[in-house]
XYZ file of C-alpha atoms in Angstrom:
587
model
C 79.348 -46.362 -33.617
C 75.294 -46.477 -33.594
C 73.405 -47.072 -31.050
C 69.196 -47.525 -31.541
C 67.458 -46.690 -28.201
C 64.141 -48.269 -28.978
C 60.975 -48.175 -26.793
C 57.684 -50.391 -27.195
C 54.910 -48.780 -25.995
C 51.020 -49.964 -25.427
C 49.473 -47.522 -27.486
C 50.166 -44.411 -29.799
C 48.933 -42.016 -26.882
C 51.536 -43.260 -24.497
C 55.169 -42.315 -24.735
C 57.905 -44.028 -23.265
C 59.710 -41.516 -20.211
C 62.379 -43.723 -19.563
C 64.398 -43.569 -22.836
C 63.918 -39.796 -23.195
C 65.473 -39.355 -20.546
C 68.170 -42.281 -20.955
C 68.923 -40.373 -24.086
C 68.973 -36.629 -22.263
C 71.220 -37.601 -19.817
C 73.697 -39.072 -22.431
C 75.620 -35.726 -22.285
C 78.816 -35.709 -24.857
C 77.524 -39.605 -26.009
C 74.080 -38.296 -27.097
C 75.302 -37.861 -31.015
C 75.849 -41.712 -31.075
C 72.506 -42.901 -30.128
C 69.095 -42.619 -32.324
C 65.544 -42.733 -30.290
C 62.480 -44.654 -31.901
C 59.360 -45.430 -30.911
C 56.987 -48.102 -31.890
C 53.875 -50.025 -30.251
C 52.901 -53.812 -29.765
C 49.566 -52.856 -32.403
C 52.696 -52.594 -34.953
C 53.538 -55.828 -36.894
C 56.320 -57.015 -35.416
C 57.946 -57.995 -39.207
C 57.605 -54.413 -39.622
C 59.309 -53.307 -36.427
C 62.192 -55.669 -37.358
C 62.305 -54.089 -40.700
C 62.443 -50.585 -39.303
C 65.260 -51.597 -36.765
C 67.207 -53.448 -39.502
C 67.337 -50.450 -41.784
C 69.053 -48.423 -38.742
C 71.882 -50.839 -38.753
C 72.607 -50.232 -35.618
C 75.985 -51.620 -33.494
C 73.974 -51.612 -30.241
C 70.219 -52.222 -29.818
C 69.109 -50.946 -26.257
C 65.203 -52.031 -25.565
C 62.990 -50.902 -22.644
C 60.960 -53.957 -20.990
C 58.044 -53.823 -19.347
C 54.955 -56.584 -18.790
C 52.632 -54.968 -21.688
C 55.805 -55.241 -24.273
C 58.105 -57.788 -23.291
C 55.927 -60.673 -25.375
C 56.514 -58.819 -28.552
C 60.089 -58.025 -27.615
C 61.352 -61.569 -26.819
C 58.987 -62.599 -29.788
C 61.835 -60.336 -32.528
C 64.793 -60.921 -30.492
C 66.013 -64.202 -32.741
C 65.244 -63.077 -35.434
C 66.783 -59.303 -34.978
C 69.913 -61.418 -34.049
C 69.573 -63.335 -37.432
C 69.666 -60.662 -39.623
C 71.847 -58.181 -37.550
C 74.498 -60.842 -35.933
C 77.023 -58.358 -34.942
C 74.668 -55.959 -33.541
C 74.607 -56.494 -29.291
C 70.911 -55.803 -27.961
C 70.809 -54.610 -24.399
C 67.372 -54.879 -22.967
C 66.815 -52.380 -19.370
C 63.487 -51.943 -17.549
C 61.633 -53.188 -14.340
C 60.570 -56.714 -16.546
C 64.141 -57.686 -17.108
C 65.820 -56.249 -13.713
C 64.814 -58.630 -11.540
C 66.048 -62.398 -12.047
C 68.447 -61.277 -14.827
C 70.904 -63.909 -15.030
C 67.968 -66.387 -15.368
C 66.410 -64.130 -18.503
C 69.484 -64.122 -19.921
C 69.701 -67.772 -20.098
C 66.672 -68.512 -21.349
C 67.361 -65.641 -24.307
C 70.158 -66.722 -25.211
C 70.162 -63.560 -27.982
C 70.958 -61.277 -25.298
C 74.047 -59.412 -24.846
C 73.012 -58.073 -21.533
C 70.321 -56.354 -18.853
C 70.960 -53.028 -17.466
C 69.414 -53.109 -13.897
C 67.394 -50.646 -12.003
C 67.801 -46.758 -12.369
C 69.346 -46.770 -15.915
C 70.104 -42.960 -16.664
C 74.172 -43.194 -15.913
C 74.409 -46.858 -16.583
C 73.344 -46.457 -20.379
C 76.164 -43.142 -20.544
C 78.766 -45.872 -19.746
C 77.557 -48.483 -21.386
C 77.339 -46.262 -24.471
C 81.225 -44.644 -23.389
C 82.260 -48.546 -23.022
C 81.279 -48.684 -26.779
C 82.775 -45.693 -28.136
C 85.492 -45.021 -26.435
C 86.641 -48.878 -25.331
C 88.565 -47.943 -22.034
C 87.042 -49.694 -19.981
C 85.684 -53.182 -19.383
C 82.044 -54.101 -18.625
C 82.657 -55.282 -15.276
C 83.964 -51.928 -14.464
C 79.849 -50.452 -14.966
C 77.738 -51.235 -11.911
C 73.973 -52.438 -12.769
C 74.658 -54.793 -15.481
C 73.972 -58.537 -16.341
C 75.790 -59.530 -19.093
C 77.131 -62.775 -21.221
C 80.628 -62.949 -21.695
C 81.142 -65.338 -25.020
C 84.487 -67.725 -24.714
C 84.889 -71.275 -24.411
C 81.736 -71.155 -23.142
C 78.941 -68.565 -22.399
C 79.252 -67.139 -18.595
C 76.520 -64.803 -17.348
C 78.621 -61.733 -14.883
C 76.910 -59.259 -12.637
C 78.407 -55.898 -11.761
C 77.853 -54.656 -8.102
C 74.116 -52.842 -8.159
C 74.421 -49.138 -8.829
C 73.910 -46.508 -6.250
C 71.329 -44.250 -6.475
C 71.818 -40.576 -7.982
C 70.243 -37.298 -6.763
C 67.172 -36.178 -8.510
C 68.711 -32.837 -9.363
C 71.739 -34.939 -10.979
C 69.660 -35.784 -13.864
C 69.044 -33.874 -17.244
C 65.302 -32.887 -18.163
C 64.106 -35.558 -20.714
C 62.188 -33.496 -23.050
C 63.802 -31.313 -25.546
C 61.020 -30.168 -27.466
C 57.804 -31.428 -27.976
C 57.309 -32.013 -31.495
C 56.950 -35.761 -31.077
C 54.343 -35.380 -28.606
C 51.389 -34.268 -30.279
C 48.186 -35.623 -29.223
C 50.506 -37.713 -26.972
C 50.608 -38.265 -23.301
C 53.562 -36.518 -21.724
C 54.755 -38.099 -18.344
C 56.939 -36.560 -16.101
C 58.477 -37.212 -12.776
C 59.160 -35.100 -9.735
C 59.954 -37.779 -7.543
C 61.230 -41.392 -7.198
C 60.729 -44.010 -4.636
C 58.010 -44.678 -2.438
C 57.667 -44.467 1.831
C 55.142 -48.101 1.609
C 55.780 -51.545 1.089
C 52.635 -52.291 -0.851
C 53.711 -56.345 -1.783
C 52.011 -56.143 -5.323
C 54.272 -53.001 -6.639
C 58.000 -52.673 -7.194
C 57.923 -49.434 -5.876
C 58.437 -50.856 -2.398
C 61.785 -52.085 -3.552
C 62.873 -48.424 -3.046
C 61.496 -47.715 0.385
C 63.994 -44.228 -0.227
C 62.319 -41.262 -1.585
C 64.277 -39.000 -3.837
C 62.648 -35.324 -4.629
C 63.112 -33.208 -7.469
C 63.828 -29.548 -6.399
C 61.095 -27.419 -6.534
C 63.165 -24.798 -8.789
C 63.746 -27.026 -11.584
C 60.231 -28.542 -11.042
C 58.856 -25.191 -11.998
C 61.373 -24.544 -14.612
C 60.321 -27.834 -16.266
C 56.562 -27.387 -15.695
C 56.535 -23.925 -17.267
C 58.110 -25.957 -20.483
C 55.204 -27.754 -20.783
C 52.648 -24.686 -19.718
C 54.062 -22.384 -22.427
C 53.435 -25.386 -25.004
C 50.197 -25.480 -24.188
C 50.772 -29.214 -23.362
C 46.870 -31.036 -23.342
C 47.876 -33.182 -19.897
C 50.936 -33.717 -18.020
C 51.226 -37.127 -16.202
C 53.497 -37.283 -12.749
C 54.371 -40.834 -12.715
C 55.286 -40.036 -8.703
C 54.382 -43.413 -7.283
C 52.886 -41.320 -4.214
C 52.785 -37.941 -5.286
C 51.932 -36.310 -1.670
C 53.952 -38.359 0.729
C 55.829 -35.113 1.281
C 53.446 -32.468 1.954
C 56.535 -29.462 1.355
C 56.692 -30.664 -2.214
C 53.198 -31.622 -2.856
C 52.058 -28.134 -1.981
C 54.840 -26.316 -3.843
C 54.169 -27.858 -6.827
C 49.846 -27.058 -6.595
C 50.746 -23.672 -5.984
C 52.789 -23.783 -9.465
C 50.388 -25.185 -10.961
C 47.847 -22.612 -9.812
C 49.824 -19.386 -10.066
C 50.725 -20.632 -13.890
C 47.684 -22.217 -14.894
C 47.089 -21.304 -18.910
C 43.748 -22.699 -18.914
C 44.515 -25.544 -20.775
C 47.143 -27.850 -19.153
C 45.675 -30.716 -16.903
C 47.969 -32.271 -14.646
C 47.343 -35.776 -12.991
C 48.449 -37.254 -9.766
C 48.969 -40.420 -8.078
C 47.957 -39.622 -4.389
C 47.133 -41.366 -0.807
C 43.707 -39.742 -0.050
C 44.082 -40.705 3.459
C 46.919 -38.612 4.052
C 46.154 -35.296 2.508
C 45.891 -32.721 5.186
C 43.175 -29.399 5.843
C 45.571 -27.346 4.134
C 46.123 -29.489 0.613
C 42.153 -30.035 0.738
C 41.527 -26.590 1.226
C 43.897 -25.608 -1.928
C 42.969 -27.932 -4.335
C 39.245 -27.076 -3.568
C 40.186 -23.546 -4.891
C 42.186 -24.546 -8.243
C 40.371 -24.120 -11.727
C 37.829 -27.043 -12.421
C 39.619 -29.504 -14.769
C 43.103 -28.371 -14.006
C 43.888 -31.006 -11.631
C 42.696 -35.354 -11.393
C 43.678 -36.905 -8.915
C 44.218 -41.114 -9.009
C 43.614 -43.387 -5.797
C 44.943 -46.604 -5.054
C 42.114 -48.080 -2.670
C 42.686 -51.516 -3.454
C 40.496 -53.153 -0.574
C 38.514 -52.118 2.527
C 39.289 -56.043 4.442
C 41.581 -54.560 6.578
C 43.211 -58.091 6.903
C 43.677 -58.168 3.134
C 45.061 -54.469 3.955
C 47.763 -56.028 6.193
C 48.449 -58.571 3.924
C 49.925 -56.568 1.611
C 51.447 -54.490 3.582
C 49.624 -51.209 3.396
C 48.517 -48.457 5.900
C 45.229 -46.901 4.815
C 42.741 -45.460 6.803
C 39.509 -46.209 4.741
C 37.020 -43.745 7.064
C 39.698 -41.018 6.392
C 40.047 -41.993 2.574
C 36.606 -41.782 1.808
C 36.156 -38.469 4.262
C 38.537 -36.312 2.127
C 37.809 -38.183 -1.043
C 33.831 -37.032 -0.823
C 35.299 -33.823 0.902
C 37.046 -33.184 -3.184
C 33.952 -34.589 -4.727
C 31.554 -32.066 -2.952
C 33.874 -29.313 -4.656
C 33.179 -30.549 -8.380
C 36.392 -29.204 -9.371
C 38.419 -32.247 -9.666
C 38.174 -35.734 -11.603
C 38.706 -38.554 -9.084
C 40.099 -41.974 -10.417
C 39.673 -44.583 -7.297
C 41.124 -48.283 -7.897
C 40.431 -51.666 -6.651
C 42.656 -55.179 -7.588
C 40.870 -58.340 -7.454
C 42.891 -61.264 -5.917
C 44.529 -60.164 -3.262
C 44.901 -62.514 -0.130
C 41.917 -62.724 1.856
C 39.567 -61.274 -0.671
C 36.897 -63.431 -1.582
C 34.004 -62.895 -3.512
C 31.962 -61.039 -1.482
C 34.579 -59.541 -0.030
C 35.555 -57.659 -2.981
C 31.435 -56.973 -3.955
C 31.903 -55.413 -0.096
C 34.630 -53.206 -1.307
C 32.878 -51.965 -4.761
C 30.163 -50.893 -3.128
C 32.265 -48.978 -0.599
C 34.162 -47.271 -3.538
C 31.357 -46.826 -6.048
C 28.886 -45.391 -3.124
C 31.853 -42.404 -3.399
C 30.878 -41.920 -6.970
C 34.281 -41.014 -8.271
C 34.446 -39.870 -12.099
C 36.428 -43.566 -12.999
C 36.187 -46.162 -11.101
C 39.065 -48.803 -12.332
C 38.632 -52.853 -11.549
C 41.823 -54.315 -12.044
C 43.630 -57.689 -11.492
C 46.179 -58.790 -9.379
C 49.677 -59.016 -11.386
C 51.936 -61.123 -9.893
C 55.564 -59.050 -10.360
C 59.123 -60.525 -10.285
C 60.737 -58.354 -7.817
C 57.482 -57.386 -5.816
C 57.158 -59.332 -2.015
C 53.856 -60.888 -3.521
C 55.925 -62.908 -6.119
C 57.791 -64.444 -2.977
C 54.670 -65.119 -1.197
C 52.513 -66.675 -4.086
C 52.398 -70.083 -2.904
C 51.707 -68.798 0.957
C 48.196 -67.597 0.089
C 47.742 -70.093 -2.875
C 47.559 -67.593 -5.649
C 47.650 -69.124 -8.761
C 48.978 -66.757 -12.108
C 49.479 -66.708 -15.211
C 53.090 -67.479 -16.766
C 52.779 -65.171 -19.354
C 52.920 -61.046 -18.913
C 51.132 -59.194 -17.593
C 51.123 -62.575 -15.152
C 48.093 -61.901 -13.833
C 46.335 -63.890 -11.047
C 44.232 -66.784 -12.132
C 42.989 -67.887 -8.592
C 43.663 -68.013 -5.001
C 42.734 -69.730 -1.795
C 39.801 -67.056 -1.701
C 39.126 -66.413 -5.062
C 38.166 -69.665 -7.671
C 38.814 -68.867 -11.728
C 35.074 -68.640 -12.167
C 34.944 -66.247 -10.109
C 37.456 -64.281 -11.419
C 35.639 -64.802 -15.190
C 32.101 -63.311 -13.681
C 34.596 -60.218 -12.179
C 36.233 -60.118 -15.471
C 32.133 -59.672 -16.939
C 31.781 -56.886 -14.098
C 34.693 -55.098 -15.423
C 33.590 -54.769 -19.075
C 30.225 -53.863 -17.799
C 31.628 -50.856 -15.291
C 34.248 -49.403 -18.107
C 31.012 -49.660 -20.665
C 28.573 -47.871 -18.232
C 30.137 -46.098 -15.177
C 33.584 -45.101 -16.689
C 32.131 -43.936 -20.025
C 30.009 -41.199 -18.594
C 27.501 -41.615 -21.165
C 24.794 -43.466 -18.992
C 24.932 -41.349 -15.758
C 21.465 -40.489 -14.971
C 20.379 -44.120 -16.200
C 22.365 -46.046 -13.965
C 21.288 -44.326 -10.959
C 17.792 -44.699 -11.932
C 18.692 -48.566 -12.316
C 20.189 -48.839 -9.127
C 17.155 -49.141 -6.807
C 16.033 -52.215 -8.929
C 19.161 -54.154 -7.344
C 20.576 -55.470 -4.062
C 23.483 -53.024 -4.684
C 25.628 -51.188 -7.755
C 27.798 -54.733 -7.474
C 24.726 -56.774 -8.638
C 23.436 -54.314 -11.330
C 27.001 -54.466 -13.434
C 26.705 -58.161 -12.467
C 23.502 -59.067 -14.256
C 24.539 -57.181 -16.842
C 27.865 -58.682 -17.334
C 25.617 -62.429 -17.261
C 23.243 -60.878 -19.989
C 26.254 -59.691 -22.183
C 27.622 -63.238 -22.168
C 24.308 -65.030 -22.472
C 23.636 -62.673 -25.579
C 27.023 -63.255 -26.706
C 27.839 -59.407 -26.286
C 30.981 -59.570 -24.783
C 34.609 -58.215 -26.430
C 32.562 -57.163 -29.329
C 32.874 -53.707 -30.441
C 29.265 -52.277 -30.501
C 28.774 -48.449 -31.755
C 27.403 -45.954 -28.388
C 23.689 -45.967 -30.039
C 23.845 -50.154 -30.059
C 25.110 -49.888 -25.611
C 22.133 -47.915 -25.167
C 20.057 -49.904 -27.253
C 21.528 -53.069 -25.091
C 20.658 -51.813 -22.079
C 16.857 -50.796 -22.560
C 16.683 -54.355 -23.752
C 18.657 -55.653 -21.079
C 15.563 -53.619 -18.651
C 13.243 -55.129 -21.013
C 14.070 -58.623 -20.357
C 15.608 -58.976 -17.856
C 14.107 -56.566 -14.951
C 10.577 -55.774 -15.708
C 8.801 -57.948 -17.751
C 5.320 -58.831 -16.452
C 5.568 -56.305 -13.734
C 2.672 -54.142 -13.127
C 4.910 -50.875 -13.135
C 6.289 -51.970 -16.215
C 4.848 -49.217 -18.345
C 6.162 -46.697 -15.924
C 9.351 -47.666 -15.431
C 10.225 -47.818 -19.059
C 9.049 -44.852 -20.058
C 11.444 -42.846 -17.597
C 14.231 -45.203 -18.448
C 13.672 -44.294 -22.212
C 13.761 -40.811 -20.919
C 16.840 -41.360 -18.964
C 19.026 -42.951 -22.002
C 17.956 -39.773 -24.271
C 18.835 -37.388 -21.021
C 22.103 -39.111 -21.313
C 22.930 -38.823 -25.305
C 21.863 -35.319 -25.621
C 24.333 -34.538 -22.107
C 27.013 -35.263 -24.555
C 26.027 -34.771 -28.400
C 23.235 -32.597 -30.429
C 21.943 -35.684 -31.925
C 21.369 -35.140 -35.274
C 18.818 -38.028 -35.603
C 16.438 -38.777 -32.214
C 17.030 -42.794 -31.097
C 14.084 -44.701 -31.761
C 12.560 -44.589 -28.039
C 12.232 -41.656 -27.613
C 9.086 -39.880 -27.998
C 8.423 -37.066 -30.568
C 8.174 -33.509 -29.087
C 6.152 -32.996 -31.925
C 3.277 -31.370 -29.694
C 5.855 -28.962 -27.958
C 7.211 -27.628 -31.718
C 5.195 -24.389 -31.336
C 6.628 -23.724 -27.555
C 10.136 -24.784 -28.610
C 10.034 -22.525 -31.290
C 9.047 -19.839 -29.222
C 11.314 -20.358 -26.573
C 14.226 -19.975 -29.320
C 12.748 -16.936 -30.508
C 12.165 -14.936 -27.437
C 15.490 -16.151 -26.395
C 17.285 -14.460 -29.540
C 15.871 -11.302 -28.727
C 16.794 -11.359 -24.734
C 19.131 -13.889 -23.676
C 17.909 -15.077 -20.642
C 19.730 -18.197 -20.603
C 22.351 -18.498 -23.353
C 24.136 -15.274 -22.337
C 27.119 -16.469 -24.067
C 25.621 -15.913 -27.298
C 25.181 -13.220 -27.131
C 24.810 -12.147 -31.309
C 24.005 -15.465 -32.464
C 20.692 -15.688 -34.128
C 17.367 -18.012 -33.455
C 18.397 -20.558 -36.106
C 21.848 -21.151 -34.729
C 20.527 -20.684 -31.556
C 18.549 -24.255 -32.321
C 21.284 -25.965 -34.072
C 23.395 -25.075 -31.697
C 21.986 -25.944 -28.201
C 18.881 -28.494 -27.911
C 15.928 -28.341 -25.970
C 13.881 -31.626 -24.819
C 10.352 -32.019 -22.919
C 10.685 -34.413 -20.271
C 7.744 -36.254 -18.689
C 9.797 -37.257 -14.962
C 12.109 -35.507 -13.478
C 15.555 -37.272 -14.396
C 17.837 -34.735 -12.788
C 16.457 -35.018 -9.417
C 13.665 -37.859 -7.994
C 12.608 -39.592 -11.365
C 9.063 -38.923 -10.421
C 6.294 -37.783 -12.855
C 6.646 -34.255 -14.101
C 7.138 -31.399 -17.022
C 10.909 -30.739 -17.252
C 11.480 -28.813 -20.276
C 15.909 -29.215 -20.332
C 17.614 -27.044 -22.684
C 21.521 -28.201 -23.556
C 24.021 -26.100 -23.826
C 27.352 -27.426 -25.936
C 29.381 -24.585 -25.890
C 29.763 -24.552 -22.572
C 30.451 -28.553 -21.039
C 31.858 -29.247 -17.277
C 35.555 -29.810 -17.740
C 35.539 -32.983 -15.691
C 32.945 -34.985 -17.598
C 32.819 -33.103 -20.495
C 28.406 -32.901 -20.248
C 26.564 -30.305 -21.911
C 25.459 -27.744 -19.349
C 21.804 -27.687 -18.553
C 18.813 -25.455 -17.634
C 15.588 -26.000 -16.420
C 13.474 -23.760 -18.476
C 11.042 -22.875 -15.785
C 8.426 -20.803 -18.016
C 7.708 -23.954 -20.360
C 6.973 -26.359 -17.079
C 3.120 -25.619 -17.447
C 2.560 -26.585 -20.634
């Protein structure tokens, strides 16, 4: 007997938690099952291939909206070439409305439902050891082939105790340059109506002894970042606290750890702990979603923005931790300006990412029942995401769609920081500067093309050019510190080899420079971490730049000789660290 546990995951980076730990918690079955990965940028020929050459008796796939398209797209043909094989599909995409996925796939043998760790051990037992009959496994769908096909559903499974289940990873070879996920916790104490999470209104905690024990696995690997897919990660401040203060007492230095929080409910003492852990070791991830607090009803959630954004600038002011803050477009009773209202309340926090998303409209989630209430209008395809709604037209959601390209290009990118908030003045708000931009993109037909870093920079001074200054009597002015700002920005995060081609030459300042490098060999007065390094790699490895305004501060006119340090970069956005060389400012 052979069974081919098989996940489909969105990229290379990502691995799939769910059949790791299917496959860990397998106990005396474990021998009879094989684990592969693949992703949807595979061919899907060759993914048929690969599974064909297993041979397997049972094919068990893991379903979720960014793979089920390329799964249902093999499934024929897998059963054409492998008719005696059964494939068993499991995941939140196939759990709900089973017996109507199973009609329409007719290839199918059956859907394990929900939690799927001790449902797959007898489903695999049922297999080798053929005592039992399907019926007798809770949390299964299934055909039963006769005089004609019936679809039968076992009772739904209970749920187990976190400490009942086996610790999915083994070792870590796969996982190289990988994601690792990792959960401490399952459930969720909301109702949000756009997440299945609020199908389990029961939380279930992992004990904080095996949490450790299973932490320190991935410390002593020297694991790059360890993802806790904890839907709210501190609705329990007992656990959320024990597990910071593992984090902090075994910190190696190296191992970042990310969280899924509500900001509103973290307390003095978790803000007053996290501000002391190591810059970099923690981010933290907030679901915002909205500031209409009847689109906040709505949906069923409980946030108290003023709170929110109090302990979310509270983190910021601390500069030790990466914040991710999230909106979603199309929810009911956000319009248009609506959701501008709620950007600009969310990107006045300045949080390192700041993520636009789109409504998906989930099978299983209260939203899906309450589509046609609040007229919202989806796609029928996965990710099924929302198309329009009574608030929200489909043009509007194309200029969002614009705003979101233009925010992951030059907020989330961190490569035109200083730039954009010398932009921003030139606008009614942050909204309307990624919004003309979005409009240029698509009038220049820029959009979902791949452009190199240099060509976004070179887009943008154009886009200035064009679009915001031409004919103005300041014009001069204000290009010549937004040149300055896009060359602050590149050197923050390379030693350009070559300079771009607006900036000026610093020809006239070669004699200081070269000074500067060569007093600073002989006393180290800024570079104190290089301590024995010479004046030649002293220049090729740090750079120094005249500036002509002052782009870390009030973009007015004035000397600011910057020297960049890339040995030494802030662990949240990765920047060069700076210095104001004070004794060059009077040249």
């Amino acid at each position: 007997m052979k069974v081919l546990l098989a996940a489909i995951n969105a990229k290379y980076i990502h691995s799939n938690l769910a059949v790791y730990s299917l496959r860990a918690n397998l106990l005396e079955y474990k021998k009879y099952v094989k684990l592969k990965e693949y992703t949807i940028n595979h061919h899907r020929e060759d993914v048929i291939q690969d599974i064909y050459l297993e041979h397997p008796d049972v094919l068990a796939l893991s379903c979720y909206i960014w793979n089920i398209e390329f799964i249902q797209g093999m499934l024929e043909d897998i059963k054409k070439v492998l008719p005696h094989t059964d494939i068993w599909l499991g995941g939140p995409e196939v759990s709900y409305l089973s017996e109507q996925f199973l009609k329409e796939n007719p290839y199918v043998k059956g859907i394990m439902r929900g939690e799927g760790e001790v449902t797959f051990r007898e489903l695999v037992s049922f297999y080798v050891d053929k005592k039992k009959e399907l019926w007798d496994i809770c949390g299964l769908t299934y055909v039963q082939e006769g005089m004609e096909r019936r679809i039968f559903s076992s009772p739904d499974r209970m749920l187990s105790q976190m400490d009942d289940f086996v610790f999915a990873y083994e070792d870590l070879a796969d996982f190289e340059n990988r994601i690792i996920y990792y959960e401490s916790s399952r459930g969720c104490p909301y109702s949000c109506a756009y997440c299945l999470s609020s199908v389990d209104k029961s939380v279930r905690f992992r004990s904080l002894d095996l949490v450790e024990k299973e932490l320190l696995f991935f410390i002593e690997h020297k694991v790059p970042q360890v993802k806790f897919v904890d839907r709210t990660f501190n609705c329990s401040h007992e656990h959320a606290m024990g597990i910071f203060k593992i984090i902090q007492k075994n910190d190696n230095g190296i191992t970042n750890f990310h969280f899924e929080i509500s900001a509103d409910i973290l307390n003095e003492e978790e803000l007053n702990f996290l501000s002391t852990l190591r810059p970099g070791l923690v981010q933290l991830e907030v679901g915002v979603q909205s500031v209409n607090e009847q689109t906040i009803s709505a949906i069923h959630r409980k946030t108290n923005f003023e709170k929110l954004k109090k302990n979310v600038l509270f983190i910021k002011d601390k500069g030790n931790i990466h914040q991710h803050l999230d909106l979603i477009a199309g929810l009911p009773y956000e319009g248009y300006e609506s959701f501008v209202h709620s950007f600009g309340a969310v990107y006045d926090m300045r949080p390192e990412q700041l993520q636009l998303g789109f409504l998906k409209v989930l099978k299983g989630a209260y939203i899906y029942d309450v589509k046609e209430k609040y007229g919202i209008v989806y796609s029928s395809r996965a990710p099924y995401e929302v198309l329009r709604t009574d608030w929200l037209s489909f043009d509007e959601i194309i200029r969002l769609k614009q705003v979101e390209e233009m925010v992951e290009v030059y907020y989330n990118s961190m490569q035109f920081v200083r730039t954009m908030e010398y932009l921003l003045p030139f606008f009614e708000n942050a909204f309307s500067m990624y919004e003309s931009l979005g409009t240029y993109y698509n009038e220049k037909g820029l959009l979902q093309v791949s452009h190199s870093r240099m060509a976004r920079y070179e887009i943008l001074l154009d886009f200035v050019t064009e679009k915001l200054i031409k004919g103005q009597k300041s014009e001069e002015p204000v290009l010549e510190c937004l040149k300055e700002c896009l060359v602050y920005d590149l050197y923050l995060r390379e030693n350009l080899k070559n300079r771009p081609r607006w900036a000026e030459s610093n020809i006239e300042y070669k004699e200081a420079i070269r000074q500067f490098y060569k007093k600073e060999a002989q006393k180290k007065s800024y570079l104190t971490d290089y301590e024995k390094t010479e004046e030649k790699q002293l220049y090729r490895m740090t750079h120094l730049e005249i500036f002509h305004y002052d782009i870390q501060n009030s973009f007015k006119k004035k000397l600011l000789p910057i020297l960049f340090d890339y040995e030494n970069r802030s662990p949240l956005s990765h920047e060069a660290r700076t210095f104001q060389i004070k004794e060059l400012m009077n040249l």
